[in-house]
Coordinates of C-alpha atoms in Angstrom, one line a residue:
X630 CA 31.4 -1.0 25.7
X631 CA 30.1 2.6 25.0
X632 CA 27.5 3.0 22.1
X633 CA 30.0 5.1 19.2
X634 CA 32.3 1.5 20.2
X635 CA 28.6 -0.7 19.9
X636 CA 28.1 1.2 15.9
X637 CA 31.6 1.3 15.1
X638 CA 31.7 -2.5 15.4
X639 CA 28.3 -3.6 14.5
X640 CA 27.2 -1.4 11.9
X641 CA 27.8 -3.5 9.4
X642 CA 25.2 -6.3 10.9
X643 CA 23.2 -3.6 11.9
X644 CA 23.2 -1.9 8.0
X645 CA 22.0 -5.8 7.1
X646 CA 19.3 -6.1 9.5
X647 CA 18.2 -2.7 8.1
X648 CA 17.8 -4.1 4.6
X649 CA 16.3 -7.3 5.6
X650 CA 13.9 -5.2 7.4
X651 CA 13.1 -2.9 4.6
X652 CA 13.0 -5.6 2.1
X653 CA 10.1 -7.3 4.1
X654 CA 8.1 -3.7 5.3
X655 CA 8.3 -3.2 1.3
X656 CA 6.9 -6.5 0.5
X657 CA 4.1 -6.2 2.9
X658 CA 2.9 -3.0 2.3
X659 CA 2.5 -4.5 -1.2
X660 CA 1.3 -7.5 -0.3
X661 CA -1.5 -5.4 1.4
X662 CA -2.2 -3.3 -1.9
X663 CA -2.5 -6.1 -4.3
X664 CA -6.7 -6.7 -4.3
X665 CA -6.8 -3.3 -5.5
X666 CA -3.5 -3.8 -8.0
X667 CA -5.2 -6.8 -9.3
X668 CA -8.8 -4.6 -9.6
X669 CA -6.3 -2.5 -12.0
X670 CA -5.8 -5.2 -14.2
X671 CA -2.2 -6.0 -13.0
X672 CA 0.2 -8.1 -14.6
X673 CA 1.6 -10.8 -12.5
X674 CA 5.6 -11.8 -13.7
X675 CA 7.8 -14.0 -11.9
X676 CA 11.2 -13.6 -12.8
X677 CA 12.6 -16.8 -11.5
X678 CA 14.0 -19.5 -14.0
X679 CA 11.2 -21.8 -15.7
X680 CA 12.6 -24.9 -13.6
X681 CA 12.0 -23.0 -10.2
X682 CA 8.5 -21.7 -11.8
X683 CA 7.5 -25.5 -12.6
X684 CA 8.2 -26.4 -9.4
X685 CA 5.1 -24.0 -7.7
X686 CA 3.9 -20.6 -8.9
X687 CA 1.1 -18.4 -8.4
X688 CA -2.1 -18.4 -10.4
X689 CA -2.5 -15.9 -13.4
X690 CA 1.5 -15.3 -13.0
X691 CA 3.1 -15.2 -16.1
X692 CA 7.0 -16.5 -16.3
X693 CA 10.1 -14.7 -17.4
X694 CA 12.8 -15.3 -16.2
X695 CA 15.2 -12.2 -15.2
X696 CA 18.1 -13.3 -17.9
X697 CA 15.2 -12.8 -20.6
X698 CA 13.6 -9.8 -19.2
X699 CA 15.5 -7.4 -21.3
X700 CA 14.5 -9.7 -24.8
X701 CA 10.9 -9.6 -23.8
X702 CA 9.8 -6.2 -22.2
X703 CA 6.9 -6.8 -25.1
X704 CA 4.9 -9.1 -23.8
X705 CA 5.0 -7.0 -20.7
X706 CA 1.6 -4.1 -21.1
X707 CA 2.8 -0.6 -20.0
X708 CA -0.6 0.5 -18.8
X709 CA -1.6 -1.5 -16.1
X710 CA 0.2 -2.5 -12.9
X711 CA 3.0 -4.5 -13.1
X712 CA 3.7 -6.9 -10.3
X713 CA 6.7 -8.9 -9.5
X714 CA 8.0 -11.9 -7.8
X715 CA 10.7 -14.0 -7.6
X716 CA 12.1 -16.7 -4.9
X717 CA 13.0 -13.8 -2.2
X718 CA 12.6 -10.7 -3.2
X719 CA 16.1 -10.0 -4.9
X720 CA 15.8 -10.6 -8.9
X721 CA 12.2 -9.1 -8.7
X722 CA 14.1 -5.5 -7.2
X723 CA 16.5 -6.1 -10.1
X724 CA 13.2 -6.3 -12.8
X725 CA 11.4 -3.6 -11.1
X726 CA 14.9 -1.4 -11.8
X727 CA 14.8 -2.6 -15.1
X728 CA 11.2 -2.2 -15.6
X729 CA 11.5 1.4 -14.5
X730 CA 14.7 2.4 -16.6
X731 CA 12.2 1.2 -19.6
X732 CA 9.4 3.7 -18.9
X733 CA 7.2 1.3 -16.7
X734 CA 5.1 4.2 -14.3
X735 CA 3.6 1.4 -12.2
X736 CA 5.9 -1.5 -11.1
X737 CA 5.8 -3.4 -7.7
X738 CA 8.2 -5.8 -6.4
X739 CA 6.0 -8.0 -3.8
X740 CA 9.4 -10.0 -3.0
X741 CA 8.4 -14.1 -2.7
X742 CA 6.3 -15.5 -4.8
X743 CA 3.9 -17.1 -2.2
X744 CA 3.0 -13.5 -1.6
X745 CA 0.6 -13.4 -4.3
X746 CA -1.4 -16.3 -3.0
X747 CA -2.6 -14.8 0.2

């Protein structure tokens, strides 16, 4: 098998590797920015529903869920850091879009949860 025959047939896997990998780099390089985001007085919001946010959750984080997000962008302060978190990484990148298309300057998806407790 030649190499155009290699991307013409794997590229979609490849594409989803790709994402997965940017996903995590993203998360990381948050991850590794959060001392000084919570020096900042960052908010911490975790957008997952209040069942999955009884079940374990990170100190200080606040919960709303993403299906509320829109309903209470109030209780959410515009001038600090805002930093998200959900079960993978998914409904967070929703907020953060959200966030953003509502005039938050300084939102952070940090993907999982258990990334704010390292």
């Amino acid at each position: 098998m030649d190499i155009e025959s290699f991307f013409r047939q794997y590229w979609p896997l490849m594409a989803l590797a790709t994402w997965f990998g940017y996903k995590w780099w993203s998360a990381q390089r948050v991850k590794g920015q959060l001392p000084a985001l919570k020096a900042q007085g960052a908010v911490l919001v975790d957008v997952r529903s209040p069942a999955e946010f009884a079940a374990g959750s990170a100190p200080d984080a606040m919960n709303i869920p993403l299906q509320e997000l829109g309903q209470r962008l109030g209780e959410i302060p515009t001038n600090v850091p805002v930093v998200l978190c959900c079960a993978s990484g998914t409904r967070s990148g929703m907020a953060r879009l959200m966030l953003k298309k509502n005039g938050y300057a300084n939102v952070f998806n940090i993907g999982k949860w258990t990334n704010l407790m390292s």
